[in-house]
PDB file of C-alpha atoms in Angstrom:
ATOM      1  CA  UNK A 110       0.062   0.028   0.032  1.00 83.00           C
ATOM      2  CA  UNK A 111       2.757   2.526   0.884  1.00 91.00           C
ATOM      3  CA  UNK A 112       4.542   1.719  -2.382  1.00 93.00           C
ATOM      4  CA  UNK A 113       1.507   2.735  -4.420  1.00 95.00           C
ATOM      5  CA  UNK A 114       1.241   6.004  -2.529  1.00 96.00           C
ATOM      6  CA  UNK A 115       4.936   6.823  -2.916  1.00 96.00           C
ATOM      7  CA  UNK A 116       4.547   6.100  -6.625  1.00 97.00           C
ATOM      8  CA  UNK A 117       1.368   8.329  -6.882  1.00 97.00           C
ATOM      9  CA  UNK A 118       3.336  11.163  -5.069  1.00 97.00           C
ATOM     10  CA  UNK A 119       6.193  10.750  -7.490  1.00 97.00           C
ATOM     11  CA  UNK A 120       3.831  10.835 -10.350  1.00 97.00           C
ATOM     12  CA  UNK A 121       2.705  14.272  -9.062  1.00 95.00           C
ATOM     13  CA  UNK A 122       6.196  15.344  -9.397  1.00 95.00           C
ATOM     14  CA  UNK A 123       7.001  15.183  -5.752  1.00 96.00           C
ATOM     15  CA  UNK A 124      10.465  13.890  -4.664  1.00 97.00           C
ATOM     16  CA  UNK A 125       9.932  10.918  -2.242  1.00 97.00           C
ATOM     17  CA  UNK A 126      12.094   8.857  -0.213  1.00 97.00           C
ATOM     18  CA  UNK A 127      11.763   6.063   2.597  1.00 96.00           C
ATOM     19  CA  UNK A 128      11.441   6.902   6.139  1.00 96.00           C
ATOM     20  CA  UNK A 129      12.099   4.202   8.879  1.00 93.00           C
ATOM     21  CA  UNK A 130       9.055   2.365   9.930  1.00 90.00           C
ATOM     22  CA  UNK A 131       7.021   4.057  12.711  1.00 88.00           C
ATOM     23  CA  UNK A 132       9.203   7.082  12.853  1.00 86.00           C
ATOM     24  CA  UNK A 133      10.341  10.256  10.982  1.00 88.00           C
ATOM     25  CA  UNK A 134      13.958   9.503  10.226  1.00 93.00           C
ATOM     26  CA  UNK A 135      15.166   8.707   6.775  1.00 95.00           C
ATOM     27  CA  UNK A 136      15.927   5.055   5.818  1.00 94.00           C
ATOM     28  CA  UNK A 137      18.572   5.905   3.337  1.00 94.00           C
ATOM     29  CA  UNK A 138      22.139   6.871   3.870  1.00 94.00           C
ATOM     30  CA  UNK A 139      21.769  10.442   2.579  1.00 93.00           C
ATOM     31  CA  UNK A 140      18.204  11.026   3.795  1.00 92.00           C
ATOM     32  CA  UNK A 141      16.103  13.370   1.748  1.00 92.00           C
ATOM     33  CA  UNK A 142      19.111  13.981  -0.523  1.00 92.00           C
ATOM     34  CA  UNK A 143      18.415  10.549  -2.011  1.00 95.00           C
ATOM     35  CA  UNK A 144      14.794  11.513  -2.815  1.00 96.00           C
ATOM     36  CA  UNK A 145      13.618  10.498  -6.362  1.00 97.00           C
ATOM     37  CA  UNK A 146      10.619  10.346  -8.643  1.00 97.00           C
ATOM     38  CA  UNK A 147      12.106   7.274 -10.485  1.00 97.00           C
ATOM     39  CA  UNK A 148       9.707   4.397 -10.443  1.00 97.00           C
ATOM     40  CA  UNK A 149      12.476   1.748 -10.250  1.00 96.00           C
ATOM     41  CA  UNK A 150      14.336   3.418  -7.385  1.00 96.00           C
ATOM     42  CA  UNK A 151      10.983   3.852  -5.499  1.00 96.00           C
ATOM     43  CA  UNK A 152       9.967   0.153  -6.045  1.00 94.00           C
ATOM     44  CA  UNK A 153      13.273  -1.036  -4.629  1.00 93.00           C
ATOM     45  CA  UNK A 154      12.945   1.268  -1.575  1.00 95.00           C
ATOM     46  CA  UNK A 155       9.422  -0.306  -0.751  1.00 93.00           C
ATOM     47  CA  UNK A 156       9.525  -3.931  -1.976  1.00 90.00           C
ATOM     48  CA  UNK A 157      10.064  -6.808   0.290  1.00 78.00           C
ATOM     49  CA  UNK A 158       8.908  -7.752   3.700  1.00 68.00           C
ATOM     50  CA  UNK A 159      11.690  -5.795   5.506  1.00 66.00           C
ATOM     51  CA  UNK A 160      10.818  -2.516   3.895  1.00 72.00           C
ATOM     52  CA  UNK A 161       7.153  -2.594   2.994  1.00 70.00           C
ATOM     53  CA  UNK A 162       6.263  -0.725   6.210  1.00 84.00           C
ATOM     54  CA  UNK A 163       8.612   2.162   5.634  1.00 92.00           C
ATOM     55  CA  UNK A 164       6.887   5.593   5.859  1.00 94.00           C
ATOM     56  CA  UNK A 165       7.025   8.028   3.023  1.00 96.00           C
ATOM     57  CA  UNK A 166       8.942  11.353   3.092  1.00 97.00           C
ATOM     58  CA  UNK A 167       8.309  14.228   0.817  1.00 96.00           C
ATOM     59  CA  UNK A 168      10.838  16.943  -0.074  1.00 95.00           C
ATOM     60  CA  UNK A 169       9.596  20.478   0.273  1.00 94.00           C
ATOM     61  CA  UNK A 170      11.558  22.182  -2.531  1.00 92.00           C
ATOM     62  CA  UNK A 171      11.659  23.614  -5.998  1.00 90.00           C
ATOM     63  CA  UNK A 172      12.444  20.036  -7.264  1.00 90.00           C
ATOM     64  CA  UNK A 173       9.191  18.754  -5.745  1.00 94.00           C
ATOM     65  CA  UNK A 174       7.345  21.992  -6.722  1.00 94.00           C
ATOM     66  CA  UNK A 175       5.783  22.291  -3.308  1.00 95.00           C
ATOM     67  CA  UNK A 176       6.107  24.067   0.000  1.00 95.00           C
ATOM     68  CA  UNK A 177       4.173  23.396   3.058  1.00 95.00           C
ATOM     69  CA  UNK A 178       2.624  25.675   5.713  1.00 95.00           C
ATOM     70  CA  UNK A 179       2.905  23.546   9.086  1.00 93.00           C
ATOM     71  CA  UNK A 180       0.157  24.652  11.578  1.00 94.00           C
ATOM     72  CA  UNK A 181       0.649  23.229  15.007  1.00 91.00           C
ATOM     73  CA  UNK A 182       0.911  24.163  18.743  1.00 83.00           C
ATOM     74  CA  UNK A 183       3.920  26.230  19.529  1.00 77.00           C
ATOM     75  CA  UNK A 184       6.003  24.260  21.921  1.00 74.00           C
ATOM     76  CA  UNK A 185       7.442  27.248  23.688  1.00 78.00           C
ATOM     77  CA  UNK A 186       4.325  29.428  23.961  1.00 80.00           C
ATOM     78  CA  UNK A 187       1.515  26.748  23.785  1.00 79.00           C
ATOM     79  CA  UNK A 188      -0.239  29.043  21.300  1.00 80.00           C
ATOM     80  CA  UNK A 189      -2.233  27.240  18.677  1.00 88.00           C
ATOM     81  CA  UNK A 190      -1.260  27.718  15.174  1.00 89.00           C
ATOM     82  CA  UNK A 191      -4.934  27.513  13.998  1.00 90.00           C
ATOM     83  CA  UNK A 192      -5.619  30.665  16.088  1.00 91.00           C
ATOM     84  CA  UNK A 193      -2.578  32.426  14.534  1.00 91.00           C
ATOM     85  CA  UNK A 194      -3.659  31.338  11.012  1.00 93.00           C
ATOM     86  CA  UNK A 195      -7.332  32.530  11.546  1.00 94.00           C
ATOM     87  CA  UNK A 196      -6.016  35.995  12.791  1.00 94.00           C
ATOM     88  CA  UNK A 197      -3.786  36.132   9.602  1.00 93.00           C
ATOM     89  CA  UNK A 198      -6.572  35.182   7.363  1.00 94.00           C
ATOM     90  CA  UNK A 199      -8.824  37.699   8.995  1.00 96.00           C
ATOM     91  CA  UNK A 200      -6.271  40.338   8.186  1.00 96.00           C
ATOM     92  CA  UNK A 201      -5.194  39.217   4.763  1.00 95.00           C
ATOM     93  CA  UNK A 202      -7.974  37.087   3.334  1.00 95.00           C
ATOM     94  CA  UNK A 203      -8.344  33.215   3.247  1.00 95.00           C
ATOM     95  CA  UNK A 204      -5.769  30.846   2.173  1.00 92.00           C
ATOM     96  CA  UNK A 205      -6.126  29.489  -1.402  1.00 92.00           C
ATOM     97  CA  UNK A 206      -7.674  26.003  -1.696  1.00 92.00           C
ATOM     98  CA  UNK A 207      -4.933  23.385  -1.161  1.00 92.00           C
ATOM     99  CA  UNK A 208      -4.400  19.772  -0.218  1.00 93.00           C
ATOM    100  CA  UNK A 209      -4.059  19.289   3.534  1.00 94.00           C
ATOM    101  CA  UNK A 210      -3.230  16.524   5.973  1.00 94.00           C
ATOM    102  CA  UNK A 211      -3.695  16.268   9.648  1.00 92.00           C
ATOM    103  CA  UNK A 212      -0.590  15.437  11.691  1.00 87.00           C
ATOM    104  CA  UNK A 213      -0.206  12.932  14.463  1.00 82.00           C
ATOM    105  CA  UNK A 214      -0.100  15.828  16.966  1.00 81.00           C
ATOM    106  CA  UNK A 215      -3.348  17.213  15.652  1.00 84.00           C
ATOM    107  CA  UNK A 216      -1.798  19.966  13.587  1.00 90.00           C
ATOM    108  CA  UNK A 217      -2.197  20.528   9.825  1.00 94.00           C
ATOM    109  CA  UNK A 218       0.015  20.539   6.834  1.00 95.00           C
ATOM    110  CA  UNK A 219      -1.143  22.852   4.039  1.00 96.00           C
ATOM    111  CA  UNK A 220       0.445  22.101   0.507  1.00 96.00           C
ATOM    112  CA  UNK A 221       1.022  24.889  -1.909  1.00 95.00           C
ATOM    113  CA  UNK A 222       2.593  24.940  -5.212  1.00 94.00           C
ATOM    114  CA  UNK A 223       6.006  26.518  -5.607  1.00 92.00           C
ATOM    115  CA  UNK A 224       5.732  30.036  -6.956  1.00 89.00           C
ATOM    116  CA  UNK A 225       6.059  30.321 -10.672  1.00 87.00           C
ATOM    117  CA  UNK A 226       8.767  32.980 -10.212  1.00 86.00           C
ATOM    118  CA  UNK A 227      11.040  30.443  -8.495  1.00 77.00           C
ATOM    119  CA  UNK A 228      11.576  32.688  -5.345  1.00 84.00           C
ATOM    120  CA  UNK A 229      13.060  31.119  -2.344  1.00 86.00           C
ATOM    121  CA  UNK A 230      10.761  29.930   0.323  1.00 87.00           C
ATOM    122  CA  UNK A 231      13.225  29.268   3.088  1.00 80.00           C
ATOM    123  CA  UNK A 232      12.388  26.930   6.011  1.00 81.00           C
ATOM    124  CA  UNK A 233      11.166  29.351   8.755  1.00 83.00           C
ATOM    125  CA  UNK A 234      10.361  27.734  12.041  1.00 79.00           C
ATOM    126  CA  UNK A 235       7.994  29.669  14.171  1.00 81.00           C
ATOM    127  CA  UNK A 236       7.671  32.625  11.781  1.00 85.00           C
ATOM    128  CA  UNK A 237       4.404  33.170  13.825  1.00 87.00           C
ATOM    129  CA  UNK A 238       3.111  31.331  16.904  1.00 88.00           C
ATOM    130  CA  UNK A 239       2.396  27.721  15.878  1.00 90.00           C
ATOM    131  CA  UNK A 240       3.342  28.240  12.140  1.00 92.00           C
ATOM    132  CA  UNK A 241       6.357  26.968  10.261  1.00 91.00           C
ATOM    133  CA  UNK A 242       7.074  27.315   6.589  1.00 91.00           C
ATOM    134  CA  UNK A 243       8.634  24.170   5.060  1.00 92.00           C
ATOM    135  CA  UNK A 244      10.371  25.183   1.795  1.00 90.00           C
ATOM    136  CA  UNK A 245      13.911  25.668   0.503  1.00 89.00           C
ATOM    137  CA  UNK A 246      16.523  28.263  -0.481  1.00 87.00           C
ATOM    138  CA  UNK A 247      19.453  28.156  -2.855  1.00 85.00           C
ATOM    139  CA  UNK A 248      22.823  28.610  -0.938  1.00 86.00           C
ATOM    140  CA  UNK A 249      26.170  28.606  -2.872  1.00 88.00           C
ATOM    141  CA  UNK A 250      24.411  27.002  -5.844  1.00 83.00           C
ATOM    142  CA  UNK A 251      22.884  24.195  -3.772  1.00 82.00           C
ATOM    143  CA  UNK A 252      19.220  23.787  -2.787  1.00 82.00           C
ATOM    144  CA  UNK A 253      18.780  23.607   1.005  1.00 84.00           C
ATOM    145  CA  UNK A 254      15.412  21.839   1.580  1.00 89.00           C
ATOM    146  CA  UNK A 255      13.525  20.067   4.205  1.00 87.00           C
ATOM    147  CA  UNK A 256      11.004  17.245   4.320  1.00 93.00           C
ATOM    148  CA  UNK A 257       7.888  15.991   5.960  1.00 93.00           C
ATOM    149  CA  UNK A 258       6.179  12.632   6.447  1.00 94.00           C
ATOM    150  CA  UNK A 259       3.065  12.150   4.419  1.00 95.00           C
ATOM    151  CA  UNK A 260      -0.118  10.067   4.722  1.00 93.00           C
ATOM    152  CA  UNK A 261      -0.677   7.080   4.896  1.00 93.00           C
ATOM    153  CA  UNK A 262       2.578   6.873   6.870  1.00 92.00           C
ATOM    154  CA  UNK A 263       2.233   5.514  10.412  1.00 87.00           C
ATOM    155  CA  UNK A 264       3.923   6.872  13.516  1.00 79.00           C
TER     156      UNK A 264
END
């Protein structure tokens, strides 16, 4: 089942890679740097009894064509990202429609297309209470990205 989902995400153009079963740590030597959309590579990662339960990681980057707004509880202040997001939307208008997933902690990941102009969307943790931006930036000619675990992964 996870193989089919990993292949479907790759078919969307998203860079995927395996995550150790039950967790959020990469199952490959180079982590998200090994991410791929190549069917043969992905099938090798999720074929066989020992690896079929691997979770799915998605790279948030230009290469995947997506960035993610992570809405959760701020660990330092206890403030709810949903409240912060509601305030921001009241001031600036609603978010555009986007795919969304609920996180194991009850937060939400909102998925957005990478801007057509290719601007950096750097990873910004706590840019507002309970809100993180998961994107990437170019530094010395190399894309510095992040990743997240995506459904139907199990933690």
